[in-house]
Structures are given as structure tokens and as C-alpha cells.
PDB file of C-alpha atoms in Angstrom:
ATOM      1  CA  MET A   1     114.014 115.300  34.962  1.00  0.00           C
ATOM      2  CA  GLY A   2     117.503 116.645  35.524  1.00  0.00           C
ATOM      3  CA  ILE A   3     117.605 120.408  35.132  1.00  0.00           C
ATOM      4  CA  PHE A   4     113.982 120.539  33.947  1.00  0.00           C
ATOM      5  CA  SER A   5     110.941 119.965  36.124  1.00  0.00           C
ATOM      6  CA  ARG A   6     107.238 119.850  35.354  1.00  0.00           C
ATOM      7  CA  SER A   7     105.402 123.136  35.578  1.00  0.00           C
ATOM      8  CA  SER A   8     101.688 123.713  35.987  1.00  0.00           C
ATOM      9  CA  THR A   9     101.881 127.479  35.941  1.00  0.00           C
ATOM     10  CA  LYS A  10     100.147 129.597  33.346  1.00  0.00           C
ATOM     11  CA  SER A  11     102.892 132.266  33.390  1.00  0.00           C
ATOM     12  CA  VAL A  12     104.995 130.946  30.518  1.00  0.00           C
ATOM     13  CA  GLU A  13     108.013 133.121  29.741  1.00  0.00           C
ATOM     14  CA  TYR A  14     109.232 131.279  26.652  1.00  0.00           C
ATOM     15  CA  HIS A  15     107.721 129.126  23.922  1.00  0.00           C
ATOM     16  CA  ILE A  16     110.260 126.735  22.424  1.00  0.00           C
ATOM     17  CA  GLN A  17     109.703 124.454  19.449  1.00  0.00           C
ATOM     18  CA  VAL A  18     111.851 121.311  19.402  1.00  0.00           C
ATOM     19  CA  ASN A  19     112.237 118.976  16.415  1.00  0.00           C
ATOM     20  CA  LEU A  20     113.550 115.426  16.685  1.00  0.00           C
ATOM     21  CA  LEU A  21     115.503 114.364  13.586  1.00  0.00           C
ATOM     22  CA  GLY A  22     116.774 110.972  12.559  1.00  0.00           C
ATOM     23  CA  ASN A  23     116.131 107.908  10.447  1.00  0.00           C
ATOM     24  CA  SER A  24     113.290 105.568  11.322  1.00  0.00           C
ATOM     25  CA  GLY A  25     114.254 103.227  14.136  1.00  0.00           C
ATOM     26  CA  THR A  26     116.867 105.486  15.757  1.00  0.00           C
ATOM     27  CA  GLY A  27     114.905 105.912  18.995  1.00  0.00           C
ATOM     28  CA  LYS A  28     113.406 109.386  18.570  1.00  0.00           C
ATOM     29  CA  SER A  29     110.007 108.390  19.949  1.00  0.00           C
ATOM     30  CA  SER A  30     111.524 106.315  22.768  1.00  0.00           C
ATOM     31  CA  LEU A  31     113.715 109.262  23.749  1.00  0.00           C
ATOM     32  CA  LEU A  32     110.721 111.599  23.806  1.00  0.00           C
ATOM     33  CA  MET A  33     108.445 109.218  25.710  1.00  0.00           C
ATOM     34  CA  SER A  34     111.198 108.484  28.233  1.00  0.00           C
ATOM     35  CA  TYR A  35     111.613 112.219  28.834  1.00  0.00           C
ATOM     36  CA  MET A  36     107.880 112.743  29.207  1.00  0.00           C
ATOM     37  CA  LYS A  37     107.353 109.752  31.545  1.00  0.00           C
ATOM     38  CA  GLY A  38     110.602 110.087  33.503  1.00  0.00           C
ATOM     39  CA  HIS A  39     111.692 106.510  32.778  1.00  0.00           C
ATOM     40  CA  TYR A  40     112.547 104.350  29.768  1.00  0.00           C
ATOM     41  CA  VAL A  41     109.559 103.584  27.581  1.00  0.00           C
ATOM     42  CA  PRO A  42     110.176 101.333  24.566  1.00  0.00           C
ATOM     43  CA  VAL A  43     108.176 102.531  21.564  1.00  0.00           C
ATOM     44  CA  GLU A  44     107.748  99.975  18.821  1.00  0.00           C
ATOM     45  CA  THR A  45     105.006 101.564  16.721  1.00  0.00           C
ATOM     46  CA  PRO A  46     106.424 103.609  13.833  1.00  0.00           C
ATOM     47  CA  THR A  47     105.594 107.301  14.089  1.00  0.00           C
ATOM     48  CA  ILE A  48     104.200 109.308  11.203  1.00  0.00           C
ATOM     49  CA  HIS A  49     104.066 112.669  12.971  1.00  0.00           C
ATOM     50  CA  GLU A  50     103.255 113.531  16.556  1.00  0.00           C
ATOM     51  CA  GLN A  51     103.279 116.814  18.418  1.00  0.00           C
ATOM     52  CA  HIS A  52     103.595 116.979  22.190  1.00  0.00           C
ATOM     53  CA  LYS A  53     103.096 120.062  24.346  1.00  0.00           C
ATOM     54  CA  LEU A  54     104.775 120.244  27.735  1.00  0.00           C
ATOM     55  CA  LEU A  55     105.024 122.900  30.388  1.00  0.00           C
ATOM     56  CA  VAL A  56     108.375 122.676  32.147  1.00  0.00           C
ATOM     57  CA  ARG A  57     110.398 124.736  34.531  1.00  0.00           C
ATOM     58  CA  TYR A  58     114.068 125.496  33.954  1.00  0.00           C
ATOM     59  CA  GLY A  59     115.526 127.369  36.900  1.00  0.00           C
ATOM     60  CA  LYS A  60     113.237 130.342  37.440  1.00  0.00           C
ATOM     61  CA  TRP A  61     111.737 130.218  33.930  1.00  0.00           C
ATOM     62  CA  HIS A  62     108.544 128.519  32.878  1.00  0.00           C
ATOM     63  CA  LEU A  63     108.745 127.153  29.349  1.00  0.00           C
ATOM     64  CA  ALA A  64     106.162 125.821  26.936  1.00  0.00           C
ATOM     65  CA  LEU A  65     107.780 123.119  24.802  1.00  0.00           C
ATOM     66  CA  LEU A  66     106.229 122.037  21.525  1.00  0.00           C
ATOM     67  CA  ILE A  67     108.046 118.860  20.518  1.00  0.00           C
ATOM     68  CA  ASN A  68     107.675 117.497  16.977  1.00  0.00           C
ATOM     69  CA  ASP A  69     108.413 113.817  16.488  1.00  0.00           C
ATOM     70  CA  SER A  70     108.374 113.008  12.766  1.00  0.00           C
ATOM     71  CA  SER A  71     109.094 109.844  10.872  1.00  0.00           C
ATOM     72  CA  GLY A  72     112.498 109.593   9.259  1.00  0.00           C
ATOM     73  CA  MET A  73     110.914 108.142   6.136  1.00  0.00           C
ATOM     74  CA  PRO A  74     111.434 110.091   2.891  1.00  0.00           C
ATOM     75  CA  LEU A  75     107.703 110.595   2.309  1.00  0.00           C
ATOM     76  CA  ASN A  76     107.517 112.680   5.482  1.00  0.00           C
ATOM     77  CA  HIS A  77     110.004 115.212   4.099  1.00  0.00           C
ATOM     78  CA  CYS A  78     107.385 117.964   3.562  1.00  0.00           C
ATOM     79  CA  VAL A  79     106.144 117.784   7.158  1.00  0.00           C
ATOM     80  CA  ARG A  80     109.695 117.954   8.489  1.00  0.00           C
ATOM     81  CA  ARG A  81     110.616 120.920   6.270  1.00  0.00           C
ATOM     82  CA  TYR A  82     107.519 122.826   7.406  1.00  0.00           C
ATOM     83  CA  ASN A  83     108.455 122.308  11.057  1.00  0.00           C
ATOM     84  CA  TYR A  84     112.059 123.389  10.426  1.00  0.00           C
ATOM     85  CA  LYS A  85     110.956 126.969   9.716  1.00  0.00           C
ATOM     86  CA  TYR A  86     109.629 127.423  13.237  1.00  0.00           C
ATOM     87  CA  ALA A  87     112.111 125.330  15.212  1.00  0.00           C
ATOM     88  CA  ASP A  88     114.241 126.743  17.992  1.00  0.00           C
ATOM     89  CA  VAL A  89     116.004 123.467  18.832  1.00  0.00           C
ATOM     90  CA  PHE A  90     116.922 120.346  16.847  1.00  0.00           C
ATOM     91  CA  ILE A  91     117.761 117.050  18.505  1.00  0.00           C
ATOM     92  CA  VAL A  92     119.540 114.760  16.049  1.00  0.00           C
ATOM     93  CA  CYS A  93     119.247 111.021  16.708  1.00  0.00           C
ATOM     94  CA  TYR A  94     121.169 108.184  15.102  1.00  0.00           C
ATOM     95  CA  ALA A  95     121.873 104.561  15.946  1.00  0.00           C
ATOM     96  CA  VAL A  96     125.481 103.905  16.967  1.00  0.00           C
ATOM     97  CA  ASP A  97     125.187 100.400  15.536  1.00  0.00           C
ATOM     98  CA  ASN A  98     124.004 101.726  12.156  1.00  0.00           C
ATOM     99  CA  PRO A  99     126.515 104.056  10.423  1.00  0.00           C
ATOM    100  CA  ASP A 100     123.986 104.769   7.657  1.00  0.00           C
ATOM    101  CA  SER A 101     121.700 106.436  10.190  1.00  0.00           C
ATOM    102  CA  PHE A 102     124.509 108.921  10.928  1.00  0.00           C
ATOM    103  CA  ASN A 103     125.453 109.380   7.269  1.00  0.00           C
ATOM    104  CA  ASP A 104     121.806 110.034   6.335  1.00  0.00           C
ATOM    105  CA  ILE A 105     121.477 113.059   8.640  1.00  0.00           C
ATOM    106  CA  PRO A 106     122.213 115.619   5.855  1.00  0.00           C
ATOM    107  CA  LYS A 107     119.375 114.082   3.808  1.00  0.00           C
ATOM    108  CA  LEU A 108     116.934 114.914   6.604  1.00  0.00           C
ATOM    109  CA  CYS A 109     117.780 118.612   6.480  1.00  0.00           C
TER     110      CYS A 109
END
């Protein structure tokens, strides 16, 4: 887990909403599942929209993470925009072997 560790405590100091951004096929869901499981998990089913809640510990703080994993497809634009209003953190994903996935990032915002 690196600097984060799982937490089972009910005394949450901070609630943090995280949004994963990127074109379809850039590994957003694989990144999230690998973080949640602690090892690489290939995800091959396209995501429409998923929300994951995790309790983690960072140093002395207990955090509640709400992680939104949305499709990079244009029809999911409304869901993404709604989640943007409440986000504290954005993780931008792109495929290094696909320059269009990097160039499309402004379209996702």
C-alpha cells in the first residue's frame, strides 16, 4: 500500500472524493483494482460508472475515500461533470502508446 494502509476505524478525520479521468482503455479500472487488491488486476470489462468506498490510514489520519471510476466515452460526460463538482483529487490516466489519449484529456474536463 505504500504510504496508505487499510483502516477499519470508525473515527474518520477526512472524507476525500477522488475521480479517475482518461479515455476508455487507458487503465483507470486496472489502476483502481490494483490499488484496492494490493497487486495487479487486469480489468477487461469496460466500465460505465463505478464508485468505490475505502477506509485508509495515512500517517495518523483515518481517511474515507470515495473513488469514482467513469468511462472515458463521450456519452458519460454528464456523469463525469457531476462528479467534478465534489472532487478533491483528480487522477489523470493516459496510454503512453496512444498520443490521442493524452491529447484528449482537455475534452474530458
